[in-house]
Short mmCIF file of C-alpha atoms and ligand atoms in Angstrom, two decimals:
data_model
loop_
_atom_site.label_atom_id
_atom_site.label_comp_id
_atom_site.label_asym_id
_atom_site.label_seq_id
_atom_site.Cartn_x
_atom_site.Cartn_y
_atom_site.Cartn_z
CA MET A 1 141.22 264.51 66.68
CA GLU A 2 139.05 261.46 67.02
CA THR A 3 135.30 261.78 67.01
CA GLN A 4 132.96 259.03 68.07
CA ASN A 5 130.59 257.70 65.47
CA ILE A 6 128.00 256.24 67.83
CA ALA A 7 127.55 259.53 69.61
CA ASN A 8 126.07 262.52 67.99
CA TRP A 9 125.25 265.96 69.22
CA SER A 10 121.52 265.28 69.40
CA ASN A 11 122.11 262.71 72.20
CA LEU A 12 123.63 265.28 74.46
CA ASN A 13 120.52 267.18 75.55
CA LEU A 14 121.66 270.51 74.19
CA SER A 15 119.32 273.33 73.23
CA ASP A 16 118.52 273.94 69.55
CA ALA A 17 120.33 277.25 69.81
CA MET A 18 123.52 275.55 71.05
CA MET A 19 123.17 272.89 68.34
CA LYS A 20 123.19 275.69 65.78
CA VAL A 21 126.34 277.25 67.27
CA ILE A 22 128.06 273.86 67.18
CA GLU A 23 127.00 273.36 63.61
CA ASP A 24 128.35 276.81 62.71
CA ALA A 25 131.67 275.83 64.34
CA GLY A 26 131.82 272.91 61.93
CA TYR A 27 131.89 270.24 64.64
CA LYS A 28 130.03 267.42 62.94
CA THR A 29 130.18 264.83 65.72
CA PRO A 30 131.30 265.10 69.34
CA SER A 31 134.75 263.76 70.17
CA ASN A 32 135.15 261.04 72.81
CA VAL A 33 135.94 263.46 75.58
CA GLN A 34 132.98 265.64 74.60
CA SER A 35 130.45 262.84 74.42
CA GLN A 36 131.60 261.53 77.83
CA THR A 37 132.06 264.78 79.69
CA ILE A 38 129.17 266.91 78.47
CA PRO A 39 126.34 264.76 79.99
CA PHE A 40 127.88 264.89 83.49
CA ALA A 41 128.72 268.60 83.19
CA MET A 42 125.20 269.37 81.99
CA GLU A 43 123.86 267.86 85.21
CA GLY A 44 126.03 270.21 87.21
CA LEU A 45 128.26 267.42 88.49
CA ASP A 46 131.99 267.71 89.18
CA VAL A 47 134.07 265.98 86.52
CA LEU A 48 137.71 265.00 86.53
CA VAL A 49 138.88 264.50 82.94
CA SER A 50 142.07 262.96 81.73
CA SER A 51 142.50 263.94 78.11
CA GLN A 52 145.22 265.24 75.87
CA THR A 53 145.43 268.50 73.99
CA GLY A 54 143.96 267.92 70.55
CA SER A 55 141.15 265.71 71.84
CA GLY A 56 138.57 268.51 71.78
CA LYS A 57 138.86 268.93 75.57
CA THR A 58 138.29 272.69 75.54
CA ALA A 59 134.83 272.45 73.94
CA SER A 60 134.02 269.60 76.37
CA PHE A 61 133.87 272.13 79.19
CA VAL A 62 132.94 275.27 77.24
CA ILE A 63 129.78 273.84 75.58
CA PRO A 64 128.05 272.52 78.74
CA THR A 65 128.97 275.48 80.92
CA VAL A 66 127.78 278.04 78.37
CA GLU A 67 124.62 275.99 77.95
CA ARG A 68 123.97 275.91 81.69
CA PHE A 69 124.54 279.57 82.35
CA LYS A 70 123.57 281.20 79.06
CA ASP A 71 120.27 282.59 80.37
CA LYS A 72 121.66 283.97 83.64
CA ASN A 73 123.27 287.27 84.40
CA GLY A 74 126.39 287.49 86.54
CA THR A 75 129.96 286.20 86.63
CA TYR A 76 129.29 282.53 86.98
CA ILE A 77 132.14 280.80 85.15
CA LEU A 78 135.86 280.97 85.99
CA ALA A 79 138.42 278.99 84.01
CA LEU A 80 142.06 278.84 85.15
CA ALA A 81 144.77 278.04 82.64
CA PRO A 82 148.55 277.56 83.10
CA THR A 83 149.87 279.98 80.47
CA ARG A 84 148.85 283.19 78.79
CA GLU A 85 148.63 281.49 75.43
CA ILE A 86 146.35 278.70 76.71
CA ALA A 87 144.18 281.23 78.52
CA GLN A 88 143.85 283.23 75.29
CA GLN A 89 142.91 280.15 73.30
CA THR A 90 140.37 279.07 75.90
CA GLY A 91 139.02 282.61 76.06
CA ALA A 92 138.55 282.54 72.28
CA VAL A 93 136.55 279.27 72.47
CA PHE A 94 134.36 280.73 75.24
CA GLU A 95 133.91 283.85 73.15
CA SER A 96 132.81 281.94 70.03
CA PHE A 97 130.37 279.70 71.93
CA GLY A 98 129.19 282.37 74.42
CA LYS A 99 128.86 285.45 72.19
CA PRO A 100 125.84 284.13 70.24
CA PHE A 101 124.05 284.05 73.63
CA GLY A 102 125.24 287.51 74.64
CA LEU A 103 127.81 286.20 77.11
CA LYS A 104 130.89 288.34 77.71
CA THR A 105 134.29 286.75 78.25
CA VAL A 106 137.26 288.50 79.87
CA VAL A 107 140.76 287.05 79.70
CA CYS A 108 143.22 288.07 82.45
CA ILE A 109 146.87 287.27 81.81
CA GLY A 110 150.24 288.52 82.90
CA GLY A 111 151.85 290.88 80.38
CA ALA A 112 148.52 292.44 79.34
CA ASN A 113 147.43 295.86 80.48
CA ILE A 114 146.11 295.45 84.02
CA ASN A 115 143.98 298.62 83.93
CA GLU A 116 142.22 297.47 80.78
CA GLU A 117 141.56 294.15 82.43
CA LYS A 118 140.31 295.95 85.54
CA ALA A 119 137.82 297.95 83.42
CA ALA A 120 136.68 294.80 81.63
CA LEU A 121 136.18 293.02 84.97
CA ALA A 122 134.12 295.98 86.22
CA GLY A 123 131.82 295.40 83.23
CA SER A 124 130.52 292.19 84.91
CA PRO A 125 131.57 289.62 82.38
CA HIS A 126 129.81 286.28 82.45
CA ILE A 127 133.01 284.31 82.01
CA ILE A 128 136.55 284.94 83.31
CA VAL A 129 139.51 283.04 81.91
CA ALA A 130 142.75 283.71 83.77
CA THR A 131 146.18 282.55 84.67
CA PRO A 132 146.36 282.02 88.45
CA GLY A 133 149.07 284.63 89.05
CA ARG A 134 147.24 287.44 87.27
CA LEU A 135 143.91 286.61 88.89
CA CYS A 136 145.53 286.80 92.34
CA ASP A 137 146.89 290.22 91.38
CA HIS A 138 143.34 291.37 90.59
CA LEU A 139 142.00 289.84 93.82
CA GLU A 140 144.66 291.62 95.90
CA ARG A 141 143.82 294.96 94.22
CA GLY A 142 140.14 294.42 94.84
CA ASN A 143 139.38 294.47 91.12
CA VAL A 144 137.31 291.33 91.17
CA TRP A 145 135.15 289.29 93.59
CA LEU A 146 134.54 285.65 93.12
CA ASP A 147 131.48 285.20 95.33
CA PHE A 148 129.20 284.58 92.36
CA ILE A 149 131.23 281.90 90.67
CA GLN A 150 129.17 278.74 90.27
CA CYS A 151 131.48 276.85 87.94
CA LEU A 152 135.26 276.59 88.46
CA ILE A 153 137.35 275.03 85.69
CA PHE A 154 140.98 273.93 86.00
CA ASP A 155 142.36 273.49 82.53
CA GLU A 156 145.65 271.58 82.30
CA ALA A 157 145.73 271.20 86.08
CA ASP A 158 148.90 269.13 85.99
CA ARG A 159 150.72 271.89 84.22
CA MET A 160 149.51 274.60 86.58
CA LEU A 161 150.78 272.60 89.54
CA GLU A 162 154.07 271.80 87.82
CA MET A 163 154.51 275.52 87.25
CA GLY A 164 154.19 276.19 90.98
CA PHE A 165 150.72 277.79 91.02
CA SER A 166 149.51 275.71 93.97
CA LYS A 167 149.39 278.65 96.43
CA GLN A 168 147.59 280.92 93.99
CA ILE A 169 145.12 278.16 93.22
CA ASP A 170 144.40 277.76 96.96
CA MET A 171 143.95 281.51 97.35
CA ILE A 172 141.48 281.57 94.44
CA THR A 173 139.46 278.52 95.44
CA GLU A 174 139.11 279.79 99.00
CA GLN A 175 137.18 282.79 97.62
CA ILE A 176 134.74 280.79 95.59
CA PRO A 177 131.58 279.39 97.20
CA LYS A 178 131.86 275.73 98.12
CA GLN A 179 128.48 275.11 96.47
CA ARG A 180 129.72 275.08 92.92
CA GLN A 181 130.53 272.84 90.04
CA THR A 182 134.24 272.05 89.53
CA LEU A 183 135.62 270.65 86.28
CA MET A 184 139.27 269.61 86.22
CA LEU A 185 141.16 268.64 83.07
CA SER A 186 144.62 267.20 83.11
CA ALA A 187 146.78 265.20 80.71
CA THR A 188 148.10 263.11 83.65
CA PHE A 189 146.78 262.26 87.11
CA ALA A 190 149.97 262.95 88.98
CA PRO A 191 149.73 262.74 92.83
CA ALA A 192 149.57 266.58 93.08
CA VAL A 193 146.57 266.59 90.72
CA GLU A 194 144.82 263.95 92.78
CA LYS A 195 145.50 265.97 95.94
CA LEU A 196 144.03 269.11 94.40
CA ALA A 197 141.02 267.18 93.11
CA LYS A 198 140.40 265.80 96.62
CA LYS A 199 140.57 269.28 98.10
CA ALA A 200 138.62 271.17 95.48
CA MET A 201 136.10 268.72 94.13
CA ASN A 202 133.00 267.04 95.38
CA ASN A 203 132.67 263.39 94.50
CA PRO A 204 133.77 263.91 90.92
CA LYS A 205 132.81 261.69 88.00
CA GLN A 206 135.89 260.50 86.15
CA VAL A 207 136.35 260.55 82.41
CA ILE A 208 139.49 258.95 81.15
CA ILE A 209 140.14 259.04 77.44
CA GLU A 210 142.37 256.19 76.62
CA LYS A 211 144.12 256.39 73.29
CA THR A 212 142.58 253.98 70.86
CA LYS A 213 144.39 252.57 67.92
CA GLU A 214 142.80 255.07 65.60
CA SER A 215 143.30 258.09 67.84
CA ALA A 216 146.89 257.26 68.76
CA PRO A 217 149.18 259.64 67.09
CA LYS A 218 151.51 258.04 64.57
CA ILE A 219 154.76 259.37 65.94
CA GLU A 220 158.03 257.78 65.04
CA GLN A 221 160.34 258.39 67.95
CA SER A 222 164.13 258.43 67.77
CA LEU A 223 166.73 258.68 70.44
CA PHE A 224 170.24 260.00 69.83
CA TRP A 225 172.93 259.55 72.48
CA ILE A 226 175.26 262.46 71.78
CA ARG A 227 177.51 264.88 73.61
CA GLU A 228 176.43 268.43 74.37
CA ASP A 229 178.99 269.82 71.91
CA GLN A 230 177.51 267.69 69.08
CA LYS A 231 173.95 268.93 69.50
CA GLN A 232 174.12 272.02 67.31
CA HIS A 233 175.69 270.12 64.48
CA GLU A 234 173.18 267.26 64.69
CA LEU A 235 170.29 269.67 64.85
CA ALA A 236 171.49 271.47 61.74
CA ARG A 237 171.87 268.16 59.94
CA LEU A 238 168.40 267.06 60.98
CA LEU A 239 166.83 270.37 59.94
CA LYS A 240 168.54 270.16 56.58
CA HIS A 241 166.77 266.90 55.84
CA GLU A 242 163.41 267.71 57.40
CA LYS A 243 161.20 269.65 55.02
CA GLY A 244 158.19 270.24 57.31
CA THR A 245 157.63 272.43 60.28
CA VAL A 246 159.80 271.73 63.33
CA PHE A 247 159.39 272.43 67.02
CA VAL A 248 162.71 272.42 68.90
CA PHE A 249 162.32 272.12 72.68
CA VAL A 250 165.04 273.38 75.00
CA LYS A 251 165.26 273.22 78.78
CA ALA A 252 165.90 276.90 79.62
CA LYS A 253 165.15 280.43 78.41
CA GLU A 254 168.71 281.30 77.50
CA ARG A 255 169.02 278.06 75.51
CA ALA A 256 166.20 279.11 73.22
CA TYR A 257 168.17 282.18 72.17
CA GLN A 258 171.48 280.24 71.98
CA VAL A 259 170.07 277.59 69.71
CA TRP A 260 168.36 280.18 67.51
CA ARG A 261 171.69 282.10 67.20
CA ALA A 262 173.57 278.91 66.35
CA LEU A 263 171.11 278.07 63.63
CA GLU A 264 171.28 281.60 62.24
CA HIS A 265 175.07 281.24 62.07
CA LYS A 266 174.68 278.02 60.20
CA GLY A 267 172.58 279.79 57.61
CA PHE A 268 169.04 278.91 58.70
CA ARG A 269 166.89 281.97 58.08
CA ASP A 270 163.54 280.36 58.74
CA VAL A 271 163.87 280.00 62.49
CA THR A 272 162.24 281.92 65.31
CA TYR A 273 162.28 281.42 69.08
CA ILE A 274 160.12 282.09 72.09
CA HIS A 275 160.69 282.15 75.84
CA SER A 276 158.96 283.70 78.80
CA ASP A 277 161.37 286.65 79.18
CA LEU A 278 160.41 288.08 75.83
CA PRO A 279 157.83 290.88 75.89
CA GLN A 280 154.27 289.68 75.26
CA ASP A 281 154.03 291.35 71.85
CA GLN A 282 157.24 289.69 70.67
CA ARG A 283 156.01 286.31 71.82
CA GLU A 284 152.70 286.74 70.06
CA LEU A 285 154.51 287.80 66.92
CA ALA A 286 156.79 284.73 67.03
CA VAL A 287 153.84 282.42 67.46
CA SER A 288 151.73 284.02 64.70
CA GLU A 289 154.68 284.08 62.29
CA PHE A 290 155.35 280.43 62.98
CA LYS A 291 151.65 279.61 62.52
CA SER A 292 151.45 281.59 59.29
CA GLY A 293 154.45 279.76 57.90
CA LYS A 294 156.79 282.75 57.79
CA TYR A 295 159.06 280.69 59.98
CA ARG A 296 159.31 276.92 59.54
CA ILE A 297 161.18 276.22 62.77
CA ILE A 298 160.50 277.43 66.32
CA VAL A 299 162.74 276.97 69.30
CA ALA A 300 160.82 277.07 72.56
CA THR A 301 160.91 276.24 76.25
CA ASP A 302 158.29 273.82 77.64
CA VAL A 303 156.19 276.53 79.20
CA MET A 304 155.97 278.51 75.98
CA GLY A 305 155.69 275.55 73.69
CA ARG A 306 152.69 274.27 75.53
CA GLY A 307 150.50 277.15 74.48
CA ILE A 308 151.27 276.99 70.80
CA ASP A 309 148.45 275.18 69.11
CA VAL A 310 149.54 274.16 65.62
CA ASP A 311 148.11 271.08 64.04
CA ASP A 312 150.67 270.10 61.43
CA VAL A 313 154.07 270.12 63.10
CA ALA A 314 156.13 267.54 61.21
CA HIS A 315 158.94 267.03 63.70
CA VAL A 316 159.48 267.66 67.37
CA VAL A 317 163.13 267.83 68.47
CA ASN A 318 163.96 267.44 72.12
CA TYR A 319 167.22 269.32 71.96
CA ASP A 320 167.35 268.87 75.71
CA VAL A 321 165.73 265.89 77.39
CA PRO A 322 162.75 267.18 79.37
CA ARG A 323 163.12 267.42 83.13
CA ASP A 324 159.90 265.60 83.68
CA ALA A 325 158.82 262.46 81.83
CA ALA A 326 155.28 263.87 81.51
CA ASP A 327 156.75 266.81 79.61
CA TYR A 328 157.99 264.36 77.02
CA ILE A 329 154.44 263.30 76.31
CA HIS A 330 153.30 266.93 76.13
CA ARG A 331 156.15 267.90 73.80
CA ILE A 332 155.76 265.09 71.30
CA GLY A 333 151.98 265.64 71.33
CA ARG A 334 152.72 268.66 69.09
CA THR A 335 153.19 266.28 66.18
CA GLY A 336 151.16 263.38 64.76
CA ARG A 337 147.91 265.22 65.17
CA ARG A 338 144.73 264.78 63.22
CA GLY A 339 145.79 261.46 61.77
CA LEU A 340 148.99 262.90 60.27
CA SER A 341 152.21 261.01 60.83
CA GLY A 342 154.82 262.72 62.95
CA HIS A 343 158.37 262.45 64.08
CA ALA A 344 160.09 263.10 67.42
CA SER A 345 163.85 263.09 67.93
CA THR A 346 165.49 263.29 71.33
CA PHE A 347 169.10 264.25 71.98
CA ALA A 348 170.34 262.62 75.20
CA ILE A 349 173.76 262.95 76.81
CA PRO A 350 175.33 259.73 78.10
CA GLY A 351 175.96 259.93 81.83
CA VAL A 352 173.68 262.96 82.22
CA ASP A 353 170.28 262.04 80.82
CA ASP A 354 170.20 258.32 81.58
CA ARG A 355 167.73 258.55 84.42
CA SER A 356 165.38 260.87 82.54
CA ILE A 357 165.37 258.51 79.55
CA GLU A 358 164.60 255.65 81.87
CA ALA A 359 161.71 257.61 83.42
CA ILE A 360 160.32 258.39 79.98
CA SER A 361 160.52 254.79 79.00
CA LYS A 362 158.84 253.73 82.24
CA LEU A 363 156.01 256.17 81.64
CA ARG A 364 155.52 254.59 78.28
CA GLY A 365 155.83 251.12 79.78
CA VAL A 366 158.87 250.11 77.78
CA GLU A 367 162.52 249.47 78.50
CA ALA A 368 165.07 252.08 77.45
CA PRO A 369 167.94 250.74 75.43
CA SER A 370 171.36 250.95 76.93
CA LYS A 371 173.41 253.74 75.46
CA ASP A 372 176.16 251.17 75.05
CA GLU A 373 173.95 248.91 72.97
CA PRO A 374 175.73 248.34 69.69
CA LYS A 375 174.45 250.35 66.75
CA LYS A 376 171.96 248.09 65.03
CA ARG A 377 170.71 250.49 62.42
CA GLU A 378 171.13 254.03 61.39
CA ALA A 379 170.21 256.53 64.03
CA ARG A 380 168.70 258.64 61.37
CA PRO A 381 165.16 257.64 60.67
CA ALA A 382 164.53 256.22 57.26
CA PRO A 383 163.09 258.68 54.75
CA ARG A 384 159.35 258.51 54.88
CA LYS A 385 157.37 257.21 51.97
CA PRO A 386 155.16 259.68 50.21
CA GLN A 387 152.02 257.94 51.47
CA ASP A 388 153.15 258.45 55.09
CA ARG A 389 153.44 262.16 54.54
CA PRO A 390 150.10 263.67 53.68
CA ARG A 391 151.45 266.96 54.97
CA GLU A 392 153.86 267.16 52.07
CA GLN A 393 151.07 266.86 49.59
CA ARG A 394 149.69 270.16 50.79
CA ALA A 395 150.47 273.56 49.41
CA PRO A 396 153.95 274.39 50.73
CA ARG A 397 154.08 276.87 53.65
CA GLN A 398 155.47 280.21 52.69
CA ASN A 399 158.95 280.58 54.00
CA HIS A 400 160.45 284.00 53.72
CA ASN A 401 164.11 283.84 52.96
CA HIS A 402 163.88 280.15 52.65
CA GLN A 403 164.46 278.07 49.54
CA PRO A 404 162.35 274.93 49.43
CA LYS A 405 164.55 271.98 50.17
CA PRO A 406 164.69 268.91 47.92
CA ALA A 407 162.87 265.85 49.19
CA LEU A 408 165.11 263.20 50.71
CA LYS A 409 164.61 260.96 47.75
CA ASP A 410 165.77 263.76 45.44
CA LEU A 411 169.07 264.34 47.18
CA PRO A 412 172.17 262.84 45.67
CA LYS A 413 172.87 259.57 47.43
CA GLN A 414 175.97 260.61 49.32
CA GLU A 415 174.06 263.43 51.03
CA VAL A 416 171.60 261.12 52.71
CA LYS A 417 174.07 260.04 55.30
CA PRO A 418 173.08 258.62 58.63
CA VAL A 419 173.58 261.00 61.52
CA GLN A 420 176.89 260.25 63.12
CA VAL A 421 176.12 259.88 66.77
CA ALA A 422 178.51 259.01 69.52
CA LYS A 423 176.57 256.10 70.80
CA VAL A 424 173.31 254.86 69.55
CA GLY A 425 170.87 252.53 71.10
CA LEU A 426 167.49 253.16 69.80
CA VAL A 427 166.07 250.29 67.89
CA GLY A 428 163.96 248.49 70.48
CA TRP A 429 163.18 251.72 72.18
CA ILE A 430 161.65 253.43 69.20
CA LYS A 431 159.85 250.39 68.05
CA SER A 432 158.29 249.51 71.35
CA LEU A 433 157.63 253.10 72.23
CA PHE A 434 155.87 253.59 68.97
CA SER A 435 153.84 250.42 69.18
CA LYS A 436 152.89 251.12 72.84
CA SER A 437 151.63 254.54 71.91
CA LYS A 438 149.30 252.84 69.46
CA ALA A 439 148.11 250.20 71.88
P1 AMP B 501 141.47 271.00 72.01
O1 AMP B 501 141.77 269.58 72.41
O2 AMP B 501 140.43 271.60 72.85
O3 AMP B 501 142.74 271.81 71.97
O4 AMP B 501 140.87 271.01 70.50
C1 AMP B 501 141.63 270.64 69.42
C2 AMP B 501 141.05 271.12 68.09
O5 AMP B 501 139.87 270.37 67.72
C3 AMP B 501 140.55 272.59 68.06
O6 AMP B 501 141.07 273.18 66.89
C4 AMP B 501 139.03 272.51 68.03
O7 AMP B 501 138.48 273.60 67.28
C5 AMP B 501 138.78 271.19 67.31
N1 AMP B 501 137.53 270.50 67.73
C6 AMP B 501 137.04 270.42 68.98
N2 AMP B 501 135.92 269.68 69.00
C7 AMP B 501 135.70 269.26 67.74
C8 AMP B 501 134.69 268.45 67.11
N3 AMP B 501 133.70 267.90 67.80
N4 AMP B 501 134.75 268.26 65.79
C9 AMP B 501 135.78 268.81 65.07
N5 AMP B 501 136.76 269.60 65.58
C10 AMP B 501 136.74 269.81 66.91
#
């Protein structure tokens, strides 16, 4: 995550006590989104922020809101988040910045015990973090009133709207006084986000964090035109060569299980999966075991994958092309974080995924290669040089049941075969996509 050298915390008008909490958190300098958002938010203004996960966006709204309301009693802050996992993460950040000031945070999410949440809400927390669906449940049951809220935060607004929470968001905002501060964060400013901002915000200041050369993730992106019945085989081949952690994205819940089963059959024992039909405790277990390194590979749907915050994913595989071009950006944002190099591979089916690939390319401002373009170089990305892979220099993750794999360079020559794809047309696409993302 990029931090700005010119800015430092002492320029942001924060109390000494807050400076101490920030120091304890180990945040040496504010990131771009923090140094631009905090001054507006501290003035109580509405702010519309376009920033990616990994930019430090959560603290950009947590720090100023805790600072503004830390000496007051009452439920003043409400943050809405698209998924349970994101709500839990945001709740944890509020907890760590709010607790030193005696602020109580309650997280309300589907799948958790509603009576325990009801009791926690009755204890007049200072901060509520919730998914829209669960908060509406509490409102309907009369477990919570929102008349005191003075600061409303929409985290990942684009995602909440994509997930169909528009009605619930309307129901919630109607119950909050109009005289309030509204902060909205979104990776993209899709028309639906702009519409919500118009409706819910008052003359917002805009903060747009453009990717700079330094902050741009170094993600090498590859596109494979293959048939559906080749995907499992190609995935297994790719996983055999990739030594780091891998995030495999699929388009539907049942696909997560299918792909996991297929990999199990092929002998991969270091794979787990997650989708929204799994019970909450199983999902949490899958995420924590992936984070701890027990499992090296996770298969996930978009909704679930979004909430998993892991910094050193080596490779993102789009087993299915995402429905929405914006999802592509969200998915590949799992890798190439914190200055590490990353890799994203996309499996596309000729005649099925052409339009989606075109849309992704348009979003990135580049032209997609034709799937009929003659193969100009191996579809399989070249083995990375050791200096490109700082991740590999770290202590290896513990993989239960998993033997460490030899590095590509250590494999006998004939094993380092290019992936045999039906039709390949990726050269210009990867190169321009990659260079655009750095521009
Ligand atoms: P976010 O974009 O909110 O998901 O934050 C990404 C990661 O950056 C989290 O692990 C934060 O703890 C961390 N972080 C946020 N702000 C800073 C900062 N100013 N300095 C260092 N790390 C930070």
